[in-house]
Amino acid sequence: MSNIDLIIEERGADIGKFLVGRLLPFRQKRMVGPFIYIDHMGPVKLNERSNFDILPHPHIGLSTLTFLFEGSITHRDTLGNEVDINPGAVNWMTAGKGIVHSERTPEHLRNSELLMHGLQIWVALPKHLEQMEPEFFHVTAEEIPAWEQDGIQFRLVAGEAFDRKSPVPVYSKLYMLEIKSSSRQQVTIGEHLYGESGLYILEGGVESDGNEYGPKQMLVTKDSTLCEFTIQADSTIYIFGGEPLPEQRFIDWNFVASDKALIAEAKQKWIDQKFEKIKGEEDEFVPYPSFPKK
């Protein structure tokens, strides 16, 4: 990608007996557009002894986007939603002033061997919507805009680009694109993008300005209109980007806000267990982490 400002390598992070590759936040780049958190989950084999079980936990000030390549996750939340997320679909949960959800291997798969692989993403809400009422939307794989252009396959997972709009109900100017190619191709798409961009290589590779980049790397640029690169054969990449939010965002555990007071309030509310409970999971929760003193 022309005009590369930063190369981010995946770093291992433990989200509770499950290792992920973290891309954002990064010490030199906390956000790309409104995207504030991106984890690459797996691929990892699960079975009856090691199911995917993220107990009820809270969020404020953000929208979560779950996108699977393989596997299945049952999402439950305090709005009463219970949905299985399958490959290619999008779970879009807007926390706003506060929501609690859990993520688990579906009951019908808990005694099976399966591969879990996907992306977990947070998008910070605009300041005037940080305290909105929580919402949840599930968009099937068939509803995601998909097209082929010059032998390259595109999917617009979320946001707006290429004069198209994903049905995922985002709250800021952004895009998440999937690009696949079975052959080596030149890709010039800057005229369709805006704001900042991060190009993440899932498989295969890309070439730019005489350099070659491979899986588990994200290339970041502040000027997405210069997005031009060569995609190698049998490659899959994702481009995250959009207009940056004008205010700084703070993160504490699962809480995101432009005002630290909102985070402090949510933290104490969770410690006191005053968030609403998920029906049927009232006695389970992820405790607020106690960080060791330095």
PDB file of C-alpha atoms in Angstrom:
ATOM      1  CA  MET A   1       0.000   0.000   0.000  1.00  0.00           C
ATOM      2  CA  SER A   2       1.514   3.285  -1.047  1.00  0.00           C
ATOM      3  CA  ASN A   3       2.197   5.835   1.685  1.00  0.00           C
ATOM      4  CA  ILE A   4       2.709   3.280   4.488  1.00  0.00           C
ATOM      5  CA  ASP A   5       3.193   5.102   7.793  1.00  0.00           C
ATOM      6  CA  LEU A   6       3.350   2.124  10.163  1.00  0.00           C
ATOM      7  CA  ILE A   7       3.579  -1.677  10.138  1.00  0.00           C
ATOM      8  CA  ILE A   8       1.808  -3.427  13.028  1.00  0.00           C
ATOM      9  CA  GLU A   9       2.616  -7.054  13.809  1.00  0.00           C
ATOM     10  CA  GLU A  10       0.120  -9.236  15.685  1.00  0.00           C
ATOM     11  CA  ARG A  11       0.992  -9.523  19.388  1.00  0.00           C
ATOM     12  CA  GLY A  12      -0.210 -12.413  21.521  1.00  0.00           C
ATOM     13  CA  ALA A  13      -2.904 -11.532  24.089  1.00  0.00           C
ATOM     14  CA  ASP A  14      -4.827 -13.801  26.480  1.00  0.00           C
ATOM     15  CA  ILE A  15      -8.569 -13.136  26.681  1.00  0.00           C
ATOM     16  CA  GLY A  16      -9.251 -15.905  29.191  1.00  0.00           C
ATOM     17  CA  LYS A  17      -7.785 -19.312  28.254  1.00  0.00           C
ATOM     18  CA  PHE A  18      -7.904 -18.238  24.618  1.00  0.00           C
ATOM     19  CA  LEU A  19      -4.906 -16.689  22.866  1.00  0.00           C
ATOM     20  CA  VAL A  20      -5.532 -14.037  20.218  1.00  0.00           C
ATOM     21  CA  GLY A  21      -3.360 -11.902  17.957  1.00  0.00           C
ATOM     22  CA  ARG A  22      -3.863  -8.235  18.880  1.00  0.00           C
ATOM     23  CA  LEU A  23      -3.564  -5.544  16.210  1.00  0.00           C
ATOM     24  CA  LEU A  24      -5.217  -2.558  17.896  1.00  0.00           C
ATOM     25  CA  PRO A  25      -4.685  -0.695  20.119  1.00  0.00           C
ATOM     26  CA  PHE A  26      -0.958  -0.308  19.441  1.00  0.00           C
ATOM     27  CA  ARG A  27       1.454   1.883  21.377  1.00  0.00           C
ATOM     28  CA  GLN A  28       2.233   4.003  18.313  1.00  0.00           C
ATOM     29  CA  LYS A  29      -1.292   3.939  16.888  1.00  0.00           C
ATOM     30  CA  ARG A  30      -4.241   3.712  19.271  1.00  0.00           C
ATOM     31  CA  MET A  31      -6.924   3.887  16.572  1.00  0.00           C
ATOM     32  CA  VAL A  32      -7.373   3.651  12.804  1.00  0.00           C
ATOM     33  CA  GLY A  33     -10.316   5.852  11.895  1.00  0.00           C
ATOM     34  CA  PRO A  34     -12.958   4.962  14.526  1.00  0.00           C
ATOM     35  CA  PHE A  35     -11.590   1.403  14.913  1.00  0.00           C
ATOM     36  CA  ILE A  36     -10.104   1.138  18.406  1.00  0.00           C
ATOM     37  CA  TYR A  37      -9.626  -2.594  18.952  1.00  0.00           C
ATOM     38  CA  ILE A  38      -8.964  -5.491  16.544  1.00  0.00           C
ATOM     39  CA  ASP A  39      -8.181  -9.058  17.635  1.00  0.00           C
ATOM     40  CA  HIS A  40      -7.458 -11.988  15.336  1.00  0.00           C
ATOM     41  CA  MET A  41      -8.900 -15.123  16.993  1.00  0.00           C
ATOM     42  CA  GLY A  42      -7.292 -18.441  16.121  1.00  0.00           C
ATOM     43  CA  PRO A  43      -7.301 -20.515  14.116  1.00  0.00           C
ATOM     44  CA  VAL A  44      -7.565 -22.910  17.059  1.00  0.00           C
ATOM     45  CA  LYS A  45      -9.117 -26.367  17.431  1.00  0.00           C
ATOM     46  CA  LEU A  46     -11.801 -26.681  20.097  1.00  0.00           C
ATOM     47  CA  ASN A  47     -13.393 -29.786  21.610  1.00  0.00           C
ATOM     48  CA  GLU A  48     -15.455 -30.853  24.636  1.00  0.00           C
ATOM     49  CA  ARG A  49     -12.475 -30.132  26.905  1.00  0.00           C
ATOM     50  CA  SER A  50     -11.748 -26.655  25.521  1.00  0.00           C
ATOM     51  CA  ASN A  51     -14.896 -24.902  24.370  1.00  0.00           C
ATOM     52  CA  PHE A  52     -15.055 -21.173  23.684  1.00  0.00           C
ATOM     53  CA  ASP A  53     -16.622 -19.681  26.825  1.00  0.00           C
ATOM     54  CA  ILE A  54     -16.438 -15.939  27.453  1.00  0.00           C
ATOM     55  CA  LEU A  55     -18.654 -15.362  30.496  1.00  0.00           C
ATOM     56  CA  PRO A  56     -20.946 -12.310  30.829  1.00  0.00           C
ATOM     57  CA  HIS A  57     -18.972  -9.074  30.682  1.00  0.00           C
ATOM     58  CA  PRO A  58     -19.890  -5.398  30.144  1.00  0.00           C
ATOM     59  CA  HIS A  59     -19.180  -2.717  27.548  1.00  0.00           C
ATOM     60  CA  ILE A  60     -19.817   1.005  27.224  1.00  0.00           C
ATOM     61  CA  GLY A  61     -19.113   3.625  24.544  1.00  0.00           C
ATOM     62  CA  LEU A  62     -18.526   1.332  21.572  1.00  0.00           C
ATOM     63  CA  SER A  63     -19.950  -1.039  18.996  1.00  0.00           C
ATOM     64  CA  THR A  64     -18.586  -4.580  18.713  1.00  0.00           C
ATOM     65  CA  LEU A  65     -18.280  -6.359  15.370  1.00  0.00           C
ATOM     66  CA  THR A  66     -17.786 -10.126  15.349  1.00  0.00           C
ATOM     67  CA  PHE A  67     -16.827 -11.702  12.018  1.00  0.00           C
ATOM     68  CA  LEU A  68     -15.968 -15.397  11.741  1.00  0.00           C
ATOM     69  CA  PHE A  69     -14.038 -17.246   9.049  1.00  0.00           C
ATOM     70  CA  GLU A  70     -14.680 -20.655  10.656  1.00  0.00           C
ATOM     71  CA  GLY A  71     -16.584 -21.966  13.659  1.00  0.00           C
ATOM     72  CA  SER A  72     -19.674 -20.723  15.485  1.00  0.00           C
ATOM     73  CA  ILE A  73     -20.368 -18.602  18.585  1.00  0.00           C
ATOM     74  CA  THR A  74     -23.609 -18.172  20.524  1.00  0.00           C
ATOM     75  CA  HIS A  75     -24.118 -14.540  21.522  1.00  0.00           C
ATOM     76  CA  ARG A  76     -26.406 -13.698  24.447  1.00  0.00           C
ATOM     77  CA  ASP A  77     -27.004 -10.229  25.909  1.00  0.00           C
ATOM     78  CA  THR A  78     -29.043  -8.237  28.381  1.00  0.00           C
ATOM     79  CA  LEU A  79     -31.412  -7.090  25.619  1.00  0.00           C
ATOM     80  CA  GLY A  80     -32.627 -10.686  25.419  1.00  0.00           C
ATOM     81  CA  ASN A  81     -30.868 -11.582  22.166  1.00  0.00           C
ATOM     82  CA  GLU A  82     -29.571 -15.124  21.606  1.00  0.00           C
ATOM     83  CA  VAL A  83     -28.011 -15.629  18.171  1.00  0.00           C
ATOM     84  CA  ASP A  84     -25.500 -18.068  16.680  1.00  0.00           C
ATOM     85  CA  ILE A  85     -22.784 -16.277  14.709  1.00  0.00           C
ATOM     86  CA  ASN A  86     -21.628 -18.301  11.694  1.00  0.00           C
ATOM     87  CA  PRO A  87     -18.921 -17.612   9.088  1.00  0.00           C
ATOM     88  CA  GLY A  88     -19.522 -14.573   6.896  1.00  0.00           C
ATOM     89  CA  ALA A  89     -22.264 -13.076   9.066  1.00  0.00           C
ATOM     90  CA  VAL A  90     -21.870  -9.934  11.166  1.00  0.00           C
ATOM     91  CA  ASN A  91     -22.870  -9.463  14.798  1.00  0.00           C
ATOM     92  CA  TRP A  92     -23.066  -5.734  15.494  1.00  0.00           C
ATOM     93  CA  MET A  93     -23.718  -4.818  19.130  1.00  0.00           C
ATOM     94  CA  THR A  94     -23.790  -1.185  20.205  1.00  0.00           C
ATOM     95  CA  ALA A  95     -23.115  -0.857  23.913  1.00  0.00           C
ATOM     96  CA  GLY A  96     -23.889   2.840  24.323  1.00  0.00           C
ATOM     97  CA  LYS A  97     -24.477   3.567  28.026  1.00  0.00           C
ATOM     98  CA  GLY A  98     -24.012  -0.109  28.897  1.00  0.00           C
ATOM     99  CA  ILE A  99     -24.696  -3.702  27.889  1.00  0.00           C
ATOM    100  CA  VAL A 100     -23.593  -7.137  29.083  1.00  0.00           C
ATOM    101  CA  HIS A 101     -23.055 -10.119  26.767  1.00  0.00           C
ATOM    102  CA  SER A 102     -21.556 -13.597  26.724  1.00  0.00           C
ATOM    103  CA  GLU A 103     -19.957 -15.597  23.887  1.00  0.00           C
ATOM    104  CA  ARG A 104     -19.850 -19.382  23.905  1.00  0.00           C
ATOM    105  CA  THR A 105     -19.584 -22.461  21.731  1.00  0.00           C
ATOM    106  CA  PRO A 106     -23.185 -23.356  20.735  1.00  0.00           C
ATOM    107  CA  GLU A 107     -24.732 -26.158  22.795  1.00  0.00           C
ATOM    108  CA  HIS A 108     -25.115 -28.474  19.784  1.00  0.00           C
ATOM    109  CA  LEU A 109     -21.370 -28.221  19.048  1.00  0.00           C
ATOM    110  CA  ARG A 110     -19.942 -28.491  22.570  1.00  0.00           C
ATOM    111  CA  ASN A 111     -19.061 -32.183  22.210  1.00  0.00           C
ATOM    112  CA  SER A 112     -17.628 -31.787  18.714  1.00  0.00           C
ATOM    113  CA  GLU A 113     -14.252 -30.842  17.353  1.00  0.00           C
ATOM    114  CA  LEU A 114     -14.362 -27.554  15.496  1.00  0.00           C
ATOM    115  CA  LEU A 115     -12.035 -24.828  14.336  1.00  0.00           C
ATOM    116  CA  MET A 116     -12.506 -21.300  15.677  1.00  0.00           C
ATOM    117  CA  HIS A 117     -11.192 -18.474  13.520  1.00  0.00           C
ATOM    118  CA  GLY A 118     -12.291 -14.874  13.101  1.00  0.00           C
ATOM    119  CA  LEU A 119     -12.013 -11.221  14.019  1.00  0.00           C
ATOM    120  CA  GLN A 120     -13.261  -9.389  17.110  1.00  0.00           C
ATOM    121  CA  ILE A 121     -13.502  -5.636  16.543  1.00  0.00           C
ATOM    122  CA  TRP A 122     -14.499  -2.551  18.549  1.00  0.00           C
ATOM    123  CA  VAL A 123     -15.579   0.707  16.935  1.00  0.00           C
ATOM    124  CA  ALA A 124     -15.671   3.774  19.181  1.00  0.00           C
ATOM    125  CA  LEU A 125     -18.956   5.680  19.150  1.00  0.00           C
ATOM    126  CA  PRO A 126     -19.106   9.402  18.319  1.00  0.00           C
ATOM    127  CA  LYS A 127     -19.103  11.476  21.502  1.00  0.00           C
ATOM    128  CA  HIS A 128     -22.775  12.475  21.245  1.00  0.00           C
ATOM    129  CA  LEU A 129     -23.785   8.794  21.037  1.00  0.00           C
ATOM    130  CA  GLU A 130     -21.558   7.345  23.765  1.00  0.00           C
ATOM    131  CA  GLN A 131     -24.532   7.213  26.169  1.00  0.00           C
ATOM    132  CA  MET A 132     -27.160   6.046  23.667  1.00  0.00           C
ATOM    133  CA  GLU A 133     -29.464   3.131  24.415  1.00  0.00           C
ATOM    134  CA  PRO A 134     -27.826  -0.232  23.615  1.00  0.00           C
ATOM    135  CA  GLU A 135     -28.748  -2.023  20.378  1.00  0.00           C
ATOM    136  CA  PHE A 136     -28.057  -5.316  18.639  1.00  0.00           C
ATOM    137  CA  PHE A 137     -28.221  -6.328  14.970  1.00  0.00           C
ATOM    138  CA  HIS A 138     -27.370  -9.567  13.181  1.00  0.00           C
ATOM    139  CA  VAL A 139     -26.655  -9.402   9.435  1.00  0.00           C
ATOM    140  CA  THR A 140     -26.432 -12.673   7.492  1.00  0.00           C
ATOM    141  CA  ALA A 141     -23.611 -13.442   5.074  1.00  0.00           C
ATOM    142  CA  GLU A 142     -26.057 -13.246   2.153  1.00  0.00           C
ATOM    143  CA  GLU A 143     -26.941  -9.634   3.021  1.00  0.00           C
ATOM    144  CA  ILE A 144     -23.341  -8.379   2.822  1.00  0.00           C
ATOM    145  CA  PRO A 145     -22.633  -6.560  -0.503  1.00  0.00           C
ATOM    146  CA  ALA A 146     -20.294  -8.686  -2.645  1.00  0.00           C
ATOM    147  CA  TRP A 147     -18.962  -8.113  -6.150  1.00  0.00           C
ATOM    148  CA  GLU A 148     -16.084  -8.927  -8.511  1.00  0.00           C
ATOM    149  CA  GLN A 149     -13.960  -6.288 -10.193  1.00  0.00           C
ATOM    150  CA  ASP A 150     -11.030  -6.996 -12.533  1.00  0.00           C
ATOM    151  CA  GLY A 151     -10.785 -10.580 -11.265  1.00  0.00           C
ATOM    152  CA  ILE A 152     -10.764  -9.552  -7.588  1.00  0.00           C
ATOM    153  CA  GLN A 153     -13.543 -10.477  -5.128  1.00  0.00           C
ATOM    154  CA  PHE A 154     -14.791  -7.744  -2.787  1.00  0.00           C
ATOM    155  CA  ARG A 155     -17.155  -7.777   0.203  1.00  0.00           C
ATOM    156  CA  LEU A 156     -18.200  -4.655   2.096  1.00  0.00           C
ATOM    157  CA  VAL A 157     -18.553  -6.062   5.606  1.00  0.00           C
ATOM    158  CA  ALA A 158     -19.504  -2.731   7.197  1.00  0.00           C
ATOM    159  CA  GLY A 159     -19.752   0.937   6.325  1.00  0.00           C
ATOM    160  CA  GLU A 160     -19.660   2.695   2.952  1.00  0.00           C
ATOM    161  CA  ALA A 161     -17.230   2.460   0.027  1.00  0.00           C
ATOM    162  CA  PHE A 162     -17.255   1.900  -3.745  1.00  0.00           C
ATOM    163  CA  ASP A 163     -20.665   3.669  -3.894  1.00  0.00           C
ATOM    164  CA  ARG A 164     -22.078   0.794  -1.866  1.00  0.00           C
ATOM    165  CA  LYS A 165     -23.417   0.552   1.674  1.00  0.00           C
ATOM    166  CA  SER A 166     -23.412  -2.415   4.027  1.00  0.00           C
ATOM    167  CA  PRO A 167     -26.655  -3.064   5.968  1.00  0.00           C
ATOM    168  CA  VAL A 168     -24.645  -3.094   9.223  1.00  0.00           C
ATOM    169  CA  PRO A 169     -25.982   0.046  11.014  1.00  0.00           C
ATOM    170  CA  VAL A 170     -22.753   1.910  11.821  1.00  0.00           C
ATOM    171  CA  TYR A 171     -22.680   5.336  13.510  1.00  0.00           C
ATOM    172  CA  SER A 172     -19.652   6.964  11.897  1.00  0.00           C
ATOM    173  CA  LYS A 173     -17.962   7.288   8.513  1.00  0.00           C
ATOM    174  CA  LEU A 174     -16.084   3.991   8.125  1.00  0.00           C
ATOM    175  CA  TYR A 175     -15.501   0.884   6.041  1.00  0.00           C
ATOM    176  CA  MET A 176     -14.411  -2.714   6.511  1.00  0.00           C
ATOM    177  CA  LEU A 177     -13.565  -4.422   3.224  1.00  0.00           C
ATOM    178  CA  GLU A 178     -12.690  -8.013   2.415  1.00  0.00           C
ATOM    179  CA  ILE A 179     -10.544  -8.475  -0.710  1.00  0.00           C
ATOM    180  CA  LYS A 180      -9.652 -11.872  -2.181  1.00  0.00           C
ATOM    181  CA  SER A 181      -7.696 -12.830  -5.267  1.00  0.00           C
ATOM    182  CA  SER A 182      -6.695 -16.205  -6.701  1.00  0.00           C
ATOM    183  CA  SER A 183      -4.075 -14.582  -8.950  1.00  0.00           C
ATOM    184  CA  ARG A 184      -1.402 -11.900  -8.634  1.00  0.00           C
ATOM    185  CA  GLN A 185      -3.066  -8.565  -9.359  1.00  0.00           C
ATOM    186  CA  GLN A 186      -2.464  -4.843  -9.158  1.00  0.00           C
ATOM    187  CA  VAL A 187      -5.011  -3.177  -6.858  1.00  0.00           C
ATOM    188  CA  THR A 188      -5.718   0.560  -7.074  1.00  0.00           C
ATOM    189  CA  ILE A 189      -8.686   1.527  -4.901  1.00  0.00           C
ATOM    190  CA  GLY A 190      -7.704   4.814  -3.224  1.00  0.00           C
ATOM    191  CA  GLU A 191     -10.402   6.783  -5.040  1.00  0.00           C
ATOM    192  CA  HIS A 192     -13.031   4.663  -3.245  1.00  0.00           C
ATOM    193  CA  LEU A 193     -11.634   5.130   0.271  1.00  0.00           C
ATOM    194  CA  TYR A 194     -11.344   8.009   2.742  1.00  0.00           C
ATOM    195  CA  GLY A 195      -9.733   8.917   6.043  1.00  0.00           C
ATOM    196  CA  GLU A 196      -7.189   6.547   7.581  1.00  0.00           C
ATOM    197  CA  SER A 197      -6.740   2.906   6.506  1.00  0.00           C
ATOM    198  CA  GLY A 198      -5.254  -0.263   7.915  1.00  0.00           C
ATOM    199  CA  LEU A 199      -4.620  -3.174   5.537  1.00  0.00           C
ATOM    200  CA  TYR A 200      -4.550  -6.508   7.391  1.00  0.00           C
ATOM    201  CA  ILE A 201      -3.178  -9.604   5.649  1.00  0.00           C
ATOM    202  CA  LEU A 202      -5.006 -12.752   6.716  1.00  0.00           C
ATOM    203  CA  GLU A 203      -3.395 -15.085   4.167  1.00  0.00           C
ATOM    204  CA  GLY A 204      -1.096 -14.682   1.198  1.00  0.00           C
ATOM    205  CA  GLY A 205       0.685 -11.388   0.832  1.00  0.00           C
ATOM    206  CA  VAL A 206       0.922  -7.947  -0.739  1.00  0.00           C
ATOM    207  CA  GLU A 207       3.743  -5.973  -2.358  1.00  0.00           C
ATOM    208  CA  SER A 208       4.220  -2.215  -2.175  1.00  0.00           C
ATOM    209  CA  ASP A 209       7.097   0.063  -3.158  1.00  0.00           C
ATOM    210  CA  GLY A 210       9.423  -2.907  -3.657  1.00  0.00           C
ATOM    211  CA  ASN A 211       8.609  -4.467  -0.263  1.00  0.00           C
ATOM    212  CA  GLU A 212       6.723  -7.682   0.441  1.00  0.00           C
ATOM    213  CA  TYR A 213       4.378  -8.169   3.415  1.00  0.00           C
ATOM    214  CA  GLY A 214       2.793 -11.344   4.742  1.00  0.00           C
ATOM    215  CA  PRO A 215       0.177 -12.745   7.125  1.00  0.00           C
ATOM    216  CA  LYS A 216      -0.377 -11.254  10.598  1.00  0.00           C
ATOM    217  CA  GLN A 217       0.773  -7.801   9.511  1.00  0.00           C
ATOM    218  CA  MET A 218      -1.311  -4.622   9.266  1.00  0.00           C
ATOM    219  CA  LEU A 219      -0.092  -1.735   7.118  1.00  0.00           C
ATOM    220  CA  VAL A 220      -1.405   1.645   8.253  1.00  0.00           C
ATOM    221  CA  THR A 221      -1.646   4.879   6.264  1.00  0.00           C
ATOM    222  CA  LYS A 222      -3.076   8.266   7.135  1.00  0.00           C
ATOM    223  CA  ASP A 223      -4.060   8.931   3.521  1.00  0.00           C
ATOM    224  CA  SER A 224      -6.183   6.091   2.186  1.00  0.00           C
ATOM    225  CA  THR A 225      -6.659   7.862  -1.160  1.00  0.00           C
ATOM    226  CA  LEU A 226      -3.160   6.604  -2.071  1.00  0.00           C
ATOM    227  CA  CYS A 227      -4.140   2.963  -1.524  1.00  0.00           C
ATOM    228  CA  GLU A 228      -2.342   1.040  -4.281  1.00  0.00           C
ATOM    229  CA  PHE A 229      -0.571  -2.331  -3.990  1.00  0.00           C
ATOM    230  CA  THR A 230      -0.023  -5.720  -5.625  1.00  0.00           C
ATOM    231  CA  ILE A 231      -1.976  -8.595  -4.103  1.00  0.00           C
ATOM    232  CA  GLN A 232      -0.333 -11.998  -4.419  1.00  0.00           C
ATOM    233  CA  ALA A 233      -2.101 -15.138  -5.627  1.00  0.00           C
ATOM    234  CA  ASP A 234      -4.406 -16.881  -3.148  1.00  0.00           C
ATOM    235  CA  SER A 235      -4.522 -13.934  -0.773  1.00  0.00           C
ATOM    236  CA  THR A 236      -7.207 -12.611   1.564  1.00  0.00           C
ATOM    237  CA  ILE A 237      -6.880  -9.149   3.082  1.00  0.00           C
ATOM    238  CA  TYR A 238      -9.091  -6.818   5.110  1.00  0.00           C
ATOM    239  CA  ILE A 239      -9.043  -3.034   4.987  1.00  0.00           C
ATOM    240  CA  PHE A 240     -10.324  -1.129   8.023  1.00  0.00           C
ATOM    241  CA  GLY A 241     -10.662   2.616   7.919  1.00  0.00           C
ATOM    242  CA  GLY A 242     -12.621   5.821   7.946  1.00  0.00           C
ATOM    243  CA  GLU A 243     -12.703   9.313   9.355  1.00  0.00           C
ATOM    244  CA  PRO A 244     -10.936   9.673  12.742  1.00  0.00           C
ATOM    245  CA  LEU A 245     -13.041  10.852  15.672  1.00  0.00           C
ATOM    246  CA  PRO A 246     -12.045  14.372  16.798  1.00  0.00           C
ATOM    247  CA  GLU A 247     -11.675  13.552  20.514  1.00  0.00           C
ATOM    248  CA  GLN A 248      -9.239  11.226  22.255  1.00  0.00           C
ATOM    249  CA  ARG A 249     -10.644   7.893  23.450  1.00  0.00           C
ATOM    250  CA  PHE A 250      -9.674   6.141  26.668  1.00  0.00           C
ATOM    251  CA  ILE A 251      -9.820   2.375  27.234  1.00  0.00           C
ATOM    252  CA  ASP A 252     -10.071   0.563  30.552  1.00  0.00           C
ATOM    253  CA  TRP A 253     -10.711  -3.167  30.199  1.00  0.00           C
ATOM    254  CA  ASN A 254     -13.988  -3.421  28.189  1.00  0.00           C
ATOM    255  CA  PHE A 255     -14.914   0.234  28.588  1.00  0.00           C
ATOM    256  CA  VAL A 256     -14.315   2.976  25.998  1.00  0.00           C
ATOM    257  CA  ALA A 257     -15.150   6.665  26.423  1.00  0.00           C
ATOM    258  CA  SER A 258     -13.993  10.200  25.684  1.00  0.00           C
ATOM    259  CA  ASP A 259     -14.504  11.027  29.380  1.00  0.00           C
ATOM    260  CA  LYS A 260     -12.617   9.079  32.056  1.00  0.00           C
ATOM    261  CA  ALA A 261     -15.459   9.764  34.496  1.00  0.00           C
ATOM    262  CA  LEU A 262     -17.789   7.569  32.412  1.00  0.00           C
ATOM    263  CA  ILE A 263     -15.260   4.749  32.601  1.00  0.00           C
ATOM    264  CA  ALA A 264     -14.800   5.124  36.352  1.00  0.00           C
ATOM    265  CA  GLU A 265     -18.567   5.020  36.838  1.00  0.00           C
ATOM    266  CA  ALA A 266     -18.954   1.894  34.680  1.00  0.00           C
ATOM    267  CA  LYS A 267     -16.035   0.183  36.416  1.00  0.00           C
ATOM    268  CA  GLN A 268     -17.541   0.687  39.872  1.00  0.00           C
ATOM    269  CA  LYS A 269     -20.969  -0.331  38.638  1.00  0.00           C
ATOM    270  CA  TRP A 270     -19.542  -3.626  37.371  1.00  0.00           C
ATOM    271  CA  ILE A 271     -17.549  -4.256  40.549  1.00  0.00           C
ATOM    272  CA  ASP A 272     -20.759  -3.689  42.530  1.00  0.00           C
ATOM    273  CA  GLN A 273     -22.621  -5.996  40.095  1.00  0.00           C
ATOM    274  CA  LYS A 274     -25.249  -3.379  39.308  1.00  0.00           C
ATOM    275  CA  PHE A 275     -25.314  -3.947  35.565  1.00  0.00           C
ATOM    276  CA  GLU A 276     -28.343  -5.805  34.254  1.00  0.00           C
ATOM    277  CA  LYS A 277     -27.966  -9.610  34.170  1.00  0.00           C
ATOM    278  CA  ILE A 278     -28.336 -11.970  31.208  1.00  0.00           C
ATOM    279  CA  LYS A 279     -31.358 -14.196  31.714  1.00  0.00           C
ATOM    280  CA  GLY A 280     -30.192 -17.711  32.624  1.00  0.00           C
ATOM    281  CA  GLU A 281     -26.635 -16.527  33.343  1.00  0.00           C
ATOM    282  CA  GLU A 282     -27.297 -14.447  36.459  1.00  0.00           C
ATOM    283  CA  ASP A 283     -24.631 -16.151  38.584  1.00  0.00           C
ATOM    284  CA  GLU A 284     -21.804 -15.997  36.030  1.00  0.00           C
ATOM    285  CA  PHE A 285     -19.584 -13.044  35.190  1.00  0.00           C
ATOM    286  CA  VAL A 286     -16.040 -12.005  34.356  1.00  0.00           C
ATOM    287  CA  PRO A 287     -14.644 -10.068  37.342  1.00  0.00           C
ATOM    288  CA  TYR A 288     -13.017  -6.719  36.759  1.00  0.00           C
ATOM    289  CA  PRO A 289      -9.301  -7.589  36.472  1.00  0.00           C
ATOM    290  CA  SER A 290      -7.029  -6.750  39.370  1.00  0.00           C
ATOM    291  CA  PHE A 291      -3.778  -5.522  37.880  1.00  0.00           C
ATOM    292  CA  PRO A 292      -0.632  -6.200  39.925  1.00  0.00           C
ATOM    293  CA  LYS A 293       0.911  -3.190  41.617  1.00  0.00           C
ATOM    294  CA  LYS A 294       4.262  -2.080  40.217  1.00  0.00           C
TER     295      LYS A 294
END
